[in-house]
């Protein structure tokens, strides 16, 4: 159609596997031997959400999927992108780029009040050793935008 841009950008308000604002992984990080399967399952959830969203907006091809992943999740954005590409073969998302940026998450110790960077989901305060901490900010993985033709 004349006058329409070649690509459109859809805001993604549906996230992998849920109707809420983000995907929440298990409380504890998965064991190292299960990380590839875990990342593959998350990549599949992201793809399913993107495909559902694209059908809703009558799109023919998905070019870019943008989002974020919290550093506490112990996920590799490169491996997620690789799994996403594998799952996307033969779909309107084939060849699409999955661009996830890493967000930093801090925690606050409820005992001494210090703010620190937690390791994974472990909230042990490096100053006083207390395990009574609270994460500040969002954790998990989310899709924020989908660029389509």
PDB file of C-alpha atoms in Angstrom:
ATOM      1  CA  UNK A   1       0.000   0.000   0.000  1.00  0.00           C
ATOM      2  CA  UNK A   2       1.528   3.393  -0.939  1.00  0.00           C
ATOM      3  CA  UNK A   3       2.554   5.582   1.943  1.00  0.00           C
ATOM      4  CA  UNK A   4       2.934   2.767   4.475  1.00  0.00           C
ATOM      5  CA  UNK A   5       6.375   2.161   5.919  1.00  0.00           C
ATOM      6  CA  UNK A   6       8.058  -1.046   4.836  1.00  0.00           C
ATOM      7  CA  UNK A   7       8.203  -2.348   8.383  1.00  0.00           C
ATOM      8  CA  UNK A   8       6.112  -1.784  11.487  1.00  0.00           C
ATOM      9  CA  UNK A   9       6.946  -2.059  15.122  1.00  0.00           C
ATOM     10  CA  UNK A  10       4.456  -3.724  17.434  1.00  0.00           C
ATOM     11  CA  UNK A  11       4.542  -3.096  21.154  1.00  0.00           C
ATOM     12  CA  UNK A  12       4.608  -6.477  22.833  1.00  0.00           C
ATOM     13  CA  UNK A  13       2.296  -6.582  25.800  1.00  0.00           C
ATOM     14  CA  UNK A  14       2.059 -10.377  25.832  1.00  0.00           C
ATOM     15  CA  UNK A  15       5.063 -12.226  27.110  1.00  0.00           C
ATOM     16  CA  UNK A  16       6.337 -15.740  26.764  1.00  0.00           C
ATOM     17  CA  UNK A  17       3.703 -18.110  28.038  1.00  0.00           C
ATOM     18  CA  UNK A  18       1.644 -15.625  30.040  1.00  0.00           C
ATOM     19  CA  UNK A  19      -0.729 -12.716  29.715  1.00  0.00           C
ATOM     20  CA  UNK A  20       1.171 -10.788  32.378  1.00  0.00           C
ATOM     21  CA  UNK A  21       4.033  -8.382  32.010  1.00  0.00           C
ATOM     22  CA  UNK A  22       6.941 -10.828  32.077  1.00  0.00           C
ATOM     23  CA  UNK A  23       8.156 -14.384  32.228  1.00  0.00           C
ATOM     24  CA  UNK A  24       9.216 -15.611  35.622  1.00  0.00           C
ATOM     25  CA  UNK A  25      11.751 -18.431  35.712  1.00  0.00           C
ATOM     26  CA  UNK A  26      12.034 -20.826  38.653  1.00  0.00           C
ATOM     27  CA  UNK A  27      13.153 -19.323  41.987  1.00  0.00           C
ATOM     28  CA  UNK A  28      16.506 -21.113  41.932  1.00  0.00           C
ATOM     29  CA  UNK A  29      18.707 -21.263  38.853  1.00  0.00           C
ATOM     30  CA  UNK A  30      18.534 -24.585  37.044  1.00  0.00           C
ATOM     31  CA  UNK A  31      21.348 -27.076  37.511  1.00  0.00           C
ATOM     32  CA  UNK A  32      24.181 -26.525  34.998  1.00  0.00           C
ATOM     33  CA  UNK A  33      23.375 -29.691  33.039  1.00  0.00           C
ATOM     34  CA  UNK A  34      19.798 -28.514  32.381  1.00  0.00           C
ATOM     35  CA  UNK A  35      20.585 -24.951  31.290  1.00  0.00           C
ATOM     36  CA  UNK A  36      20.537 -25.694  27.513  1.00  0.00           C
ATOM     37  CA  UNK A  37      17.091 -27.319  27.749  1.00  0.00           C
ATOM     38  CA  UNK A  38      15.886 -24.491  29.995  1.00  0.00           C
ATOM     39  CA  UNK A  39      17.114 -21.883  27.510  1.00  0.00           C
ATOM     40  CA  UNK A  40      15.586 -23.831  24.638  1.00  0.00           C
ATOM     41  CA  UNK A  41      12.208 -23.922  26.416  1.00  0.00           C
ATOM     42  CA  UNK A  42      12.353 -20.173  27.103  1.00  0.00           C
ATOM     43  CA  UNK A  43      13.307 -19.455  23.495  1.00  0.00           C
ATOM     44  CA  UNK A  44      10.348 -21.562  22.376  1.00  0.00           C
ATOM     45  CA  UNK A  45       8.009 -19.609  24.694  1.00  0.00           C
ATOM     46  CA  UNK A  46       9.299 -16.318  23.296  1.00  0.00           C
ATOM     47  CA  UNK A  47       8.777 -17.569  19.731  1.00  0.00           C
ATOM     48  CA  UNK A  48       5.252 -18.810  20.504  1.00  0.00           C
ATOM     49  CA  UNK A  49       4.327 -15.438  21.997  1.00  0.00           C
ATOM     50  CA  UNK A  50       5.811 -13.537  19.066  1.00  0.00           C
ATOM     51  CA  UNK A  51       3.993 -15.728  16.552  1.00  0.00           C
ATOM     52  CA  UNK A  52       0.682 -15.316  18.391  1.00  0.00           C
ATOM     53  CA  UNK A  53       1.177 -11.559  18.469  1.00  0.00           C
ATOM     54  CA  UNK A  54       2.073 -11.407  14.773  1.00  0.00           C
ATOM     55  CA  UNK A  55      -1.048 -13.368  13.760  1.00  0.00           C
ATOM     56  CA  UNK A  56      -3.174 -10.987  15.821  1.00  0.00           C
ATOM     57  CA  UNK A  57      -1.715  -8.054  13.836  1.00  0.00           C
ATOM     58  CA  UNK A  58      -1.820  -9.818  10.423  1.00  0.00           C
ATOM     59  CA  UNK A  59       1.903  -9.688   9.798  1.00  0.00           C
ATOM     60  CA  UNK A  60       3.733 -11.694   7.186  1.00  0.00           C
ATOM     61  CA  UNK A  61       7.300 -11.659   8.471  1.00  0.00           C
ATOM     62  CA  UNK A  62       8.970 -10.952  11.803  1.00  0.00           C
ATOM     63  CA  UNK A  63      12.300  -9.155  11.508  1.00  0.00           C
ATOM     64  CA  UNK A  64      13.420  -8.340  15.059  1.00  0.00           C
ATOM     65  CA  UNK A  65      12.325  -9.308  18.561  1.00  0.00           C
ATOM     66  CA  UNK A  66      13.587  -6.982  21.297  1.00  0.00           C
ATOM     67  CA  UNK A  67      13.577  -7.546  25.020  1.00  0.00           C
ATOM     68  CA  UNK A  68      15.611  -7.876  28.165  1.00  0.00           C
ATOM     69  CA  UNK A  69      16.905 -10.510  30.534  1.00  0.00           C
ATOM     70  CA  UNK A  70      17.922  -9.862  34.139  1.00  0.00           C
ATOM     71  CA  UNK A  71      21.531 -10.685  34.962  1.00  0.00           C
ATOM     72  CA  UNK A  72      20.305 -12.768  37.910  1.00  0.00           C
ATOM     73  CA  UNK A  73      18.815 -15.381  35.569  1.00  0.00           C
ATOM     74  CA  UNK A  74      22.107 -17.045  34.546  1.00  0.00           C
ATOM     75  CA  UNK A  75      20.974 -17.118  30.925  1.00  0.00           C
ATOM     76  CA  UNK A  76      23.099 -16.627  27.856  1.00  0.00           C
ATOM     77  CA  UNK A  77      21.527 -14.249  25.349  1.00  0.00           C
ATOM     78  CA  UNK A  78      23.665 -15.867  22.633  1.00  0.00           C
ATOM     79  CA  UNK A  79      22.328 -19.348  23.419  1.00  0.00           C
ATOM     80  CA  UNK A  80      18.763 -18.009  23.696  1.00  0.00           C
ATOM     81  CA  UNK A  81      19.182 -16.393  20.263  1.00  0.00           C
ATOM     82  CA  UNK A  82      20.544 -19.640  18.833  1.00  0.00           C
ATOM     83  CA  UNK A  83      17.635 -21.674  20.228  1.00  0.00           C
ATOM     84  CA  UNK A  84      15.195 -19.025  18.995  1.00  0.00           C
ATOM     85  CA  UNK A  85      16.649 -19.269  15.464  1.00  0.00           C
ATOM     86  CA  UNK A  86      16.388 -23.067  15.542  1.00  0.00           C
ATOM     87  CA  UNK A  87      12.761 -23.033  16.699  1.00  0.00           C
ATOM     88  CA  UNK A  88      11.869 -20.272  14.197  1.00  0.00           C
ATOM     89  CA  UNK A  89      12.806 -22.317  11.115  1.00  0.00           C
ATOM     90  CA  UNK A  90       9.813 -22.648   8.814  1.00  0.00           C
ATOM     91  CA  UNK A  91       7.810 -19.931  10.611  1.00  0.00           C
ATOM     92  CA  UNK A  92       7.242 -16.223   9.852  1.00  0.00           C
ATOM     93  CA  UNK A  93      10.030 -15.565  12.380  1.00  0.00           C
ATOM     94  CA  UNK A  94      12.666 -17.470  10.397  1.00  0.00           C
ATOM     95  CA  UNK A  95      15.723 -15.237  10.134  1.00  0.00           C
ATOM     96  CA  UNK A  96      14.455 -12.825  12.810  1.00  0.00           C
ATOM     97  CA  UNK A  97      16.992 -11.462  15.257  1.00  0.00           C
ATOM     98  CA  UNK A  98      16.390 -11.884  18.985  1.00  0.00           C
ATOM     99  CA  UNK A  99      17.979  -8.854  20.645  1.00  0.00           C
ATOM    100  CA  UNK A 100      18.007  -9.096  24.425  1.00  0.00           C
ATOM    101  CA  UNK A 101      19.804  -6.578  26.563  1.00  0.00           C
ATOM    102  CA  UNK A 102      21.042  -7.418  30.022  1.00  0.00           C
ATOM    103  CA  UNK A 103      19.517  -5.479  32.900  1.00  0.00           C
ATOM    104  CA  UNK A 104      21.305  -5.173  36.203  1.00  0.00           C
ATOM    105  CA  UNK A 105      19.455  -6.096  39.362  1.00  0.00           C
ATOM    106  CA  UNK A 106      20.390  -4.953  42.842  1.00  0.00           C
ATOM    107  CA  UNK A 107      19.334  -6.235  46.243  1.00  0.00           C
ATOM    108  CA  UNK A 108      18.967  -4.535  49.611  1.00  0.00           C
ATOM    109  CA  UNK A 109      19.853  -6.235  52.875  1.00  0.00           C
ATOM    110  CA  UNK A 110      17.012  -5.959  55.373  1.00  0.00           C
ATOM    111  CA  UNK A 111      19.464  -6.425  58.235  1.00  0.00           C
ATOM    112  CA  UNK A 112      22.132  -3.794  57.528  1.00  0.00           C
ATOM    113  CA  UNK A 113      20.433  -1.771  54.778  1.00  0.00           C
ATOM    114  CA  UNK A 114      23.292  -2.116  52.267  1.00  0.00           C
ATOM    115  CA  UNK A 115      22.587  -2.348  48.543  1.00  0.00           C
ATOM    116  CA  UNK A 116      24.549  -4.963  46.596  1.00  0.00           C
ATOM    117  CA  UNK A 117      24.579  -7.013  43.399  1.00  0.00           C
ATOM    118  CA  UNK A 118      23.208 -10.491  44.153  1.00  0.00           C
ATOM    119  CA  UNK A 119      24.663 -13.601  42.559  1.00  0.00           C
ATOM    120  CA  UNK A 120      21.916 -15.415  40.664  1.00  0.00           C
ATOM    121  CA  UNK A 121      18.965 -15.590  43.076  1.00  0.00           C
ATOM    122  CA  UNK A 122      21.141 -15.749  46.193  1.00  0.00           C
ATOM    123  CA  UNK A 123      20.425 -12.759  48.392  1.00  0.00           C
ATOM    124  CA  UNK A 124      23.257 -13.238  50.908  1.00  0.00           C
ATOM    125  CA  UNK A 125      24.606  -9.818  51.892  1.00  0.00           C
ATOM    126  CA  UNK A 126      28.350  -9.537  51.190  1.00  0.00           C
ATOM    127  CA  UNK A 127      28.726  -7.046  54.076  1.00  0.00           C
ATOM    128  CA  UNK A 128      26.948  -8.679  57.047  1.00  0.00           C
ATOM    129  CA  UNK A 129      26.273 -12.186  55.666  1.00  0.00           C
ATOM    130  CA  UNK A 130      22.519 -12.019  56.246  1.00  0.00           C
ATOM    131  CA  UNK A 131      20.277 -13.979  53.896  1.00  0.00           C
ATOM    132  CA  UNK A 132      17.386 -11.589  54.493  1.00  0.00           C
ATOM    133  CA  UNK A 133      17.478  -9.475  51.356  1.00  0.00           C
ATOM    134  CA  UNK A 134      15.034  -8.167  48.785  1.00  0.00           C
ATOM    135  CA  UNK A 135      15.604  -7.818  45.072  1.00  0.00           C
ATOM    136  CA  UNK A 136      15.132  -4.330  43.706  1.00  0.00           C
ATOM    137  CA  UNK A 137      13.812  -4.074  40.180  1.00  0.00           C
ATOM    138  CA  UNK A 138      12.540  -6.645  37.757  1.00  0.00           C
ATOM    139  CA  UNK A 139      13.909 -10.118  37.228  1.00  0.00           C
ATOM    140  CA  UNK A 140      13.235 -12.670  34.540  1.00  0.00           C
ATOM    141  CA  UNK A 141      12.948 -12.226  30.795  1.00  0.00           C
ATOM    142  CA  UNK A 142      10.573 -10.064  28.766  1.00  0.00           C
ATOM    143  CA  UNK A 143       9.780  -9.186  25.167  1.00  0.00           C
ATOM    144  CA  UNK A 144       9.330  -5.439  24.751  1.00  0.00           C
ATOM    145  CA  UNK A 145       8.870  -4.988  20.975  1.00  0.00           C
ATOM    146  CA  UNK A 146       8.461  -6.903  17.764  1.00  0.00           C
ATOM    147  CA  UNK A 147       9.475  -5.426  14.383  1.00  0.00           C
ATOM    148  CA  UNK A 148       7.593  -6.889  11.425  1.00  0.00           C
ATOM    149  CA  UNK A 149       7.082  -6.416   7.686  1.00  0.00           C
TER     150      UNK A 149
END
